[in-house]
Tab-separated table of C-alpha atoms in Angstrom:
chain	number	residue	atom	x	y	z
C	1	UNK	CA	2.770	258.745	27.190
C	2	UNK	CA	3.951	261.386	25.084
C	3	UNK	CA	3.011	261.648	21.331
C	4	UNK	CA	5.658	260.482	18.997
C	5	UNK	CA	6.104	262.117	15.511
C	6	UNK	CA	7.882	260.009	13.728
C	7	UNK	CA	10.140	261.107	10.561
C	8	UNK	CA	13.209	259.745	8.474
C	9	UNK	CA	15.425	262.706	9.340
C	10	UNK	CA	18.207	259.915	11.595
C	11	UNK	CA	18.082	257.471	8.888
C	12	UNK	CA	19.096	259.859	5.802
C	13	UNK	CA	21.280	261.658	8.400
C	14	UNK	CA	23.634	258.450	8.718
C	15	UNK	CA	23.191	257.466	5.326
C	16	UNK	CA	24.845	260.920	4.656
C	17	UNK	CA	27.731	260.144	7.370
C	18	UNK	CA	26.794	263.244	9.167
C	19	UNK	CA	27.014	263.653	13.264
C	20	UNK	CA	23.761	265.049	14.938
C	21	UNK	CA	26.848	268.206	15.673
C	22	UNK	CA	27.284	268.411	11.830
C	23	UNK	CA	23.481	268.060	11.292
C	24	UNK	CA	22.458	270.692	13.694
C	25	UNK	CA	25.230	273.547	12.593
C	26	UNK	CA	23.985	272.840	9.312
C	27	UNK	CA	20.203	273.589	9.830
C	28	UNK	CA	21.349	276.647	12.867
C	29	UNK	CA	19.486	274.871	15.400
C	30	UNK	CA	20.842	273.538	18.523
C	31	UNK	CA	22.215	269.697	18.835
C	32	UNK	CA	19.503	269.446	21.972
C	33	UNK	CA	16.132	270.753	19.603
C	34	UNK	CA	17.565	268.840	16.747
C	35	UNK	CA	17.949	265.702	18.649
C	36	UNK	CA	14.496	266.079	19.878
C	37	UNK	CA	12.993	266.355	16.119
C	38	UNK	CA	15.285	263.806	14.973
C	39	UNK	CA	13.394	261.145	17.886
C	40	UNK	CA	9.883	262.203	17.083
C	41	UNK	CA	9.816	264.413	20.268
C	42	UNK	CA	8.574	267.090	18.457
C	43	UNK	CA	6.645	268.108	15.246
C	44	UNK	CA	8.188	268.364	12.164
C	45	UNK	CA	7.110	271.947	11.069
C	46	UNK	CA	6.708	273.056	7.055
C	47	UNK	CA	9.570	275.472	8.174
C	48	UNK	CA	12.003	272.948	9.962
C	49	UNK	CA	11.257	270.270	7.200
C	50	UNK	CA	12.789	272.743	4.785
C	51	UNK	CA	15.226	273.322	6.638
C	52	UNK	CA	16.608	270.113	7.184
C	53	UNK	CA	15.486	268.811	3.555
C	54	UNK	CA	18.228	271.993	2.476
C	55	UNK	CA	20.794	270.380	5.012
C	56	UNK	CA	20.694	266.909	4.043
C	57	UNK	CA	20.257	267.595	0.307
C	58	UNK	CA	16.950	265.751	-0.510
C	59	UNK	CA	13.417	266.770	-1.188
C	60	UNK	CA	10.726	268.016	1.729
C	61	UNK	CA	8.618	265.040	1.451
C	62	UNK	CA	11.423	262.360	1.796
C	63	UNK	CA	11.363	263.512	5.610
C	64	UNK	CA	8.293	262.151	5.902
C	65	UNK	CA	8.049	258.408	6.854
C	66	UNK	CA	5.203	256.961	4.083
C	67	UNK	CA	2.779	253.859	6.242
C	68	UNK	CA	3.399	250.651	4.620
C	69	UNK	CA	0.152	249.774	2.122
C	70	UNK	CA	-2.237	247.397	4.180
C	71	UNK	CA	-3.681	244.272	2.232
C	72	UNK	CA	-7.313	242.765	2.518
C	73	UNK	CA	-9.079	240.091	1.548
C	74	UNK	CA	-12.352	242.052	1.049
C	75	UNK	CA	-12.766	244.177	-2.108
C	76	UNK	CA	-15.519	246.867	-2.838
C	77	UNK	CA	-17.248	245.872	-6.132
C	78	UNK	CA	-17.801	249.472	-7.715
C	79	UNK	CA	-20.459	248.836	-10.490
C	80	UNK	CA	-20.907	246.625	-13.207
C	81	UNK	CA	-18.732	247.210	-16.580
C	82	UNK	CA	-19.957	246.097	-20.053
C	83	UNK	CA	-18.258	243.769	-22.338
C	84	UNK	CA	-20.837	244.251	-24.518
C	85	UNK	CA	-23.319	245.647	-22.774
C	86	UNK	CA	-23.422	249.182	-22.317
C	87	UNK	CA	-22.996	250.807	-18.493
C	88	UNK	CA	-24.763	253.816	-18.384
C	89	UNK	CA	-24.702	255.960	-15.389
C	90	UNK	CA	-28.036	256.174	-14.773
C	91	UNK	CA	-28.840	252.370	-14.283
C	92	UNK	CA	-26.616	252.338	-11.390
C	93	UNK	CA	-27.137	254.469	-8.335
C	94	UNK	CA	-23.988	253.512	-6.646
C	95	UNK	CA	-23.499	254.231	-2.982
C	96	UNK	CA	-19.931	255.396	-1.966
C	97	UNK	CA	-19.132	252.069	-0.221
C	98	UNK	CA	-19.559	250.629	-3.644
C	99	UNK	CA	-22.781	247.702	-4.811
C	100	UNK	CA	-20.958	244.867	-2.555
C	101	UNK	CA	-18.337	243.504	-0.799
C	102	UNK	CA	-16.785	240.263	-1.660
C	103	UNK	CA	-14.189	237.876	-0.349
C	104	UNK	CA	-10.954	237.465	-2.228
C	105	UNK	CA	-8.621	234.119	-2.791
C	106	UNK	CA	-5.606	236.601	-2.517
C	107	UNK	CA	-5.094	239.763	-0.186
C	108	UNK	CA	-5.015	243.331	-2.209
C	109	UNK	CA	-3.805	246.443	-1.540
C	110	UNK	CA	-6.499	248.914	0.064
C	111	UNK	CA	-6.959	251.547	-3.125
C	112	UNK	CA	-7.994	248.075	-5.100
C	113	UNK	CA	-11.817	248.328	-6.223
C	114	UNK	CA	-13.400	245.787	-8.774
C	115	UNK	CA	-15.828	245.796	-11.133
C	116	UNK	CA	-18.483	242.627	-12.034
C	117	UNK	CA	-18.233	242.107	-16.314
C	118	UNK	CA	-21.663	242.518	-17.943
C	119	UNK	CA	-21.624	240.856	-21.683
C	120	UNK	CA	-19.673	238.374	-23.930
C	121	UNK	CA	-17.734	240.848	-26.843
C	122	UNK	CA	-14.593	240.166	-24.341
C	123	UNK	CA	-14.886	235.934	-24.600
C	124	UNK	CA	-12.849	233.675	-24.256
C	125	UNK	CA	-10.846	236.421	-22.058
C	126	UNK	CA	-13.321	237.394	-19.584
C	127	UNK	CA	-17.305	235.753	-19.317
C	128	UNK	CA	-19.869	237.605	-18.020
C	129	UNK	CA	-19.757	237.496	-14.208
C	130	UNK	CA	-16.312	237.866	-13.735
C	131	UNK	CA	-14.903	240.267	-11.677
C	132	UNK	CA	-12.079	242.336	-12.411
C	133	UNK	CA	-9.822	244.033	-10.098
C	134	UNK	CA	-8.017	247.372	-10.789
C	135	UNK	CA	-6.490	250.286	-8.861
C	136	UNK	CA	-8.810	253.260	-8.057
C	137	UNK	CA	-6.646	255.953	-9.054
C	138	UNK	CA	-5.871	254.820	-12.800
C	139	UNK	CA	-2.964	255.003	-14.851
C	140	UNK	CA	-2.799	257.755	-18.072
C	141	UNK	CA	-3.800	256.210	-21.075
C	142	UNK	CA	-1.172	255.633	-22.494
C	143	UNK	CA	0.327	253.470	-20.293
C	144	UNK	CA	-2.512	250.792	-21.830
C	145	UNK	CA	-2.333	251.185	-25.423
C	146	UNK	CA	-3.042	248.012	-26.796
C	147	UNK	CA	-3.840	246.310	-23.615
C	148	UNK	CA	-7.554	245.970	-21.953
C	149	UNK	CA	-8.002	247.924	-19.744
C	150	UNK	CA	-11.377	249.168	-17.584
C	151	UNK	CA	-12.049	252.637	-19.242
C	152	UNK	CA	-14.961	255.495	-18.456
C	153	UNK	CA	-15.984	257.539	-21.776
C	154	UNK	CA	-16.695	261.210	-21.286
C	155	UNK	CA	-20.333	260.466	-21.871
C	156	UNK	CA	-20.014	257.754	-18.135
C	157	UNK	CA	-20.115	254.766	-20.054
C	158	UNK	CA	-17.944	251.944	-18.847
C	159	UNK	CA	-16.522	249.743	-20.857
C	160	UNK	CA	-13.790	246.261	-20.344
C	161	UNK	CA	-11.796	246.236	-23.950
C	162	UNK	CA	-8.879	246.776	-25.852
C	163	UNK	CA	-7.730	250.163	-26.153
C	164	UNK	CA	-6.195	251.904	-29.437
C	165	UNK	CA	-5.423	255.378	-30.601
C	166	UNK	CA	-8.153	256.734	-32.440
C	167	UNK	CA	-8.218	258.326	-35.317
C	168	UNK	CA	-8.151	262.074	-34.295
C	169	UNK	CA	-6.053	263.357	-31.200
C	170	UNK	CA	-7.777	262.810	-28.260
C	171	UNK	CA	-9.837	260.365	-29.202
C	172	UNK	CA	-9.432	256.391	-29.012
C	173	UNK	CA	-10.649	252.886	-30.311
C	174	UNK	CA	-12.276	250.180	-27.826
C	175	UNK	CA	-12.117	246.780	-29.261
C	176	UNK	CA	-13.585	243.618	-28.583
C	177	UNK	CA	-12.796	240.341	-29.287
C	178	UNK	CA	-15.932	239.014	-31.070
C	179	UNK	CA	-18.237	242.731	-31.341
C	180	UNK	CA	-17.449	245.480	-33.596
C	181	UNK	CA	-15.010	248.352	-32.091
C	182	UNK	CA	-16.236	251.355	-30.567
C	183	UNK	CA	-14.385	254.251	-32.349
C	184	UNK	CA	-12.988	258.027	-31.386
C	185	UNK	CA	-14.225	258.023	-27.851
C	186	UNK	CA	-12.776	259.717	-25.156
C	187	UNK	CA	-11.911	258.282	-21.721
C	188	UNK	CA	-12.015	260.615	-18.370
C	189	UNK	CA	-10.520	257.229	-16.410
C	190	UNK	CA	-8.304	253.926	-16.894
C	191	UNK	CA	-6.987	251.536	-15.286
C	192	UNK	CA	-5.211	248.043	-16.139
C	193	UNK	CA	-6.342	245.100	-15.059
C	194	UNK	CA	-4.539	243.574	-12.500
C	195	UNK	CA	-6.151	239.979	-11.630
C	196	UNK	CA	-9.497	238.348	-12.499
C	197	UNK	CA	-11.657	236.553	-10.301
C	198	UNK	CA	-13.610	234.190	-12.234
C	199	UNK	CA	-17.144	233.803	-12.358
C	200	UNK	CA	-18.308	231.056	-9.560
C	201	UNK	CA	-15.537	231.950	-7.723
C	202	UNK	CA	-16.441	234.415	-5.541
C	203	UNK	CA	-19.942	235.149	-3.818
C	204	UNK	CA	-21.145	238.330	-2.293
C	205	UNK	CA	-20.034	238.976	1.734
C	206	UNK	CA	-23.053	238.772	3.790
C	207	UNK	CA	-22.552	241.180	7.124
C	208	UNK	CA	-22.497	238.310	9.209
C	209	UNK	CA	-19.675	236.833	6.855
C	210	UNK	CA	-17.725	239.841	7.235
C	211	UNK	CA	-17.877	240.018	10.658
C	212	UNK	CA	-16.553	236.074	10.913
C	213	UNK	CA	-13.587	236.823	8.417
C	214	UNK	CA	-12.681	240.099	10.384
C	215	UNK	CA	-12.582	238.005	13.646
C	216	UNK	CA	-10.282	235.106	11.673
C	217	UNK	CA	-7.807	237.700	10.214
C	218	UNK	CA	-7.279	239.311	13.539
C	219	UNK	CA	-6.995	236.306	15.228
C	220	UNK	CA	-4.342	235.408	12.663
C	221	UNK	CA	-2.646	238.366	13.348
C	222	UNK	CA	-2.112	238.090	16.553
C	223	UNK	CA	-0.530	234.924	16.655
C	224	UNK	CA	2.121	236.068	14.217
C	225	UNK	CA	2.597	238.893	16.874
């Protein structure tokens, strides 16, 4: 079977009213190879993406045809992160896969990674042994002033509070809810919470575990197939 390369050059093409004729005399290529990178039949080139991105009027990269996100049940838990306790980098030698795995009540998106809470400065919000979830790219700071948020200092500490401007530019205040503040740090990563699994709610995935949920979820799947 041939290999397809699939792109979004038919769909914008009719959403612009334009014939595959009109398309091709606009990019100078002939209806036959134009038809043929329209289907996939052939690669879409960095030079034949501009050129039809210039013909159709949109940017390069909305050519492209972006997977859909896949969801799991099965989330890497990254490291521990203090409410109160400090996380220093050197107590943790973290492999890449993350500390453990554990199973999830809900699926998540793929980039999700979590983080188990060390410390009580964050009760009646979070207890220690909770696990928060978060995205692994992070958001700019600013986009959690006055909201917790999971946060990395420039000296690898890792902290779960409340963030606030500090008092010189750059800098910023981590508070707690029953500890004093940590004041005019500065944060290399953050990133919002987005759920909380509560402690007792979720136990480490054994291999053998995974293995068993792997086999369910596919099974699932291909029944809704």
């Amino acid at each position: 079977m041939d290999k397809i390369y699939p792109n979004r050059i038919r769909e914008i093409r009719k959403e612009k009213e334009l014939t595959i004729e009109e398309l091709a005399e606009k990019t100078g290529l002939s209806v036959s190879y134009t038809g043929r990178i329209e289907n996939g039949e052939r690669n879409l080139s960095v030079k034949n993406m501009n050129l039809f991105a210039h013909a159709l009027d949109v940017e390069p990269q909305d050519l492209l045809v972006v997977p859909k996100a896949k969801s799991t049940n099965v989330i890497a838990v990254m490291g521990r992160i203090g409410a109160g306790a400090e996380i220093l980098p050197e107590e943790e030698q973290i492999p890449p896969e993350g500390l453990y795995e554990i199973e999830t009540p809900f699926p998540l998106p793929e980039d999700a990674i979590a983080f188990e809470v060390v410390g009580e400065s964050m009760w009646p919000r979070y207890d220690d042994g909770d696990i928060v979830v978060c995205w692994r790219q992070g958001v700019v700071v600013e986009e959690v002033l006055g909201w917790e948020a999971a946060v990395r200092t420039s000296t690898g500490k890792r902290y779960l509070k409340r963030v606030l401007k500090g008092g010189e530019k750059g800098t910023f205040d981590l508070e707690s809810h029953n500890a004093p503040p940590i004041r005019g740090v500065r944060l290399t990563w953050v990133a919002s919470i987005q759920s909380v699994i509560r402690s007792g709610q979720w136990k480490k995935l054994t291999p053998s575990a995974r293995q068993k949920m792997v086999e369910r979820m596919t099974a699932s799947a291909r029944k809704e197939a």
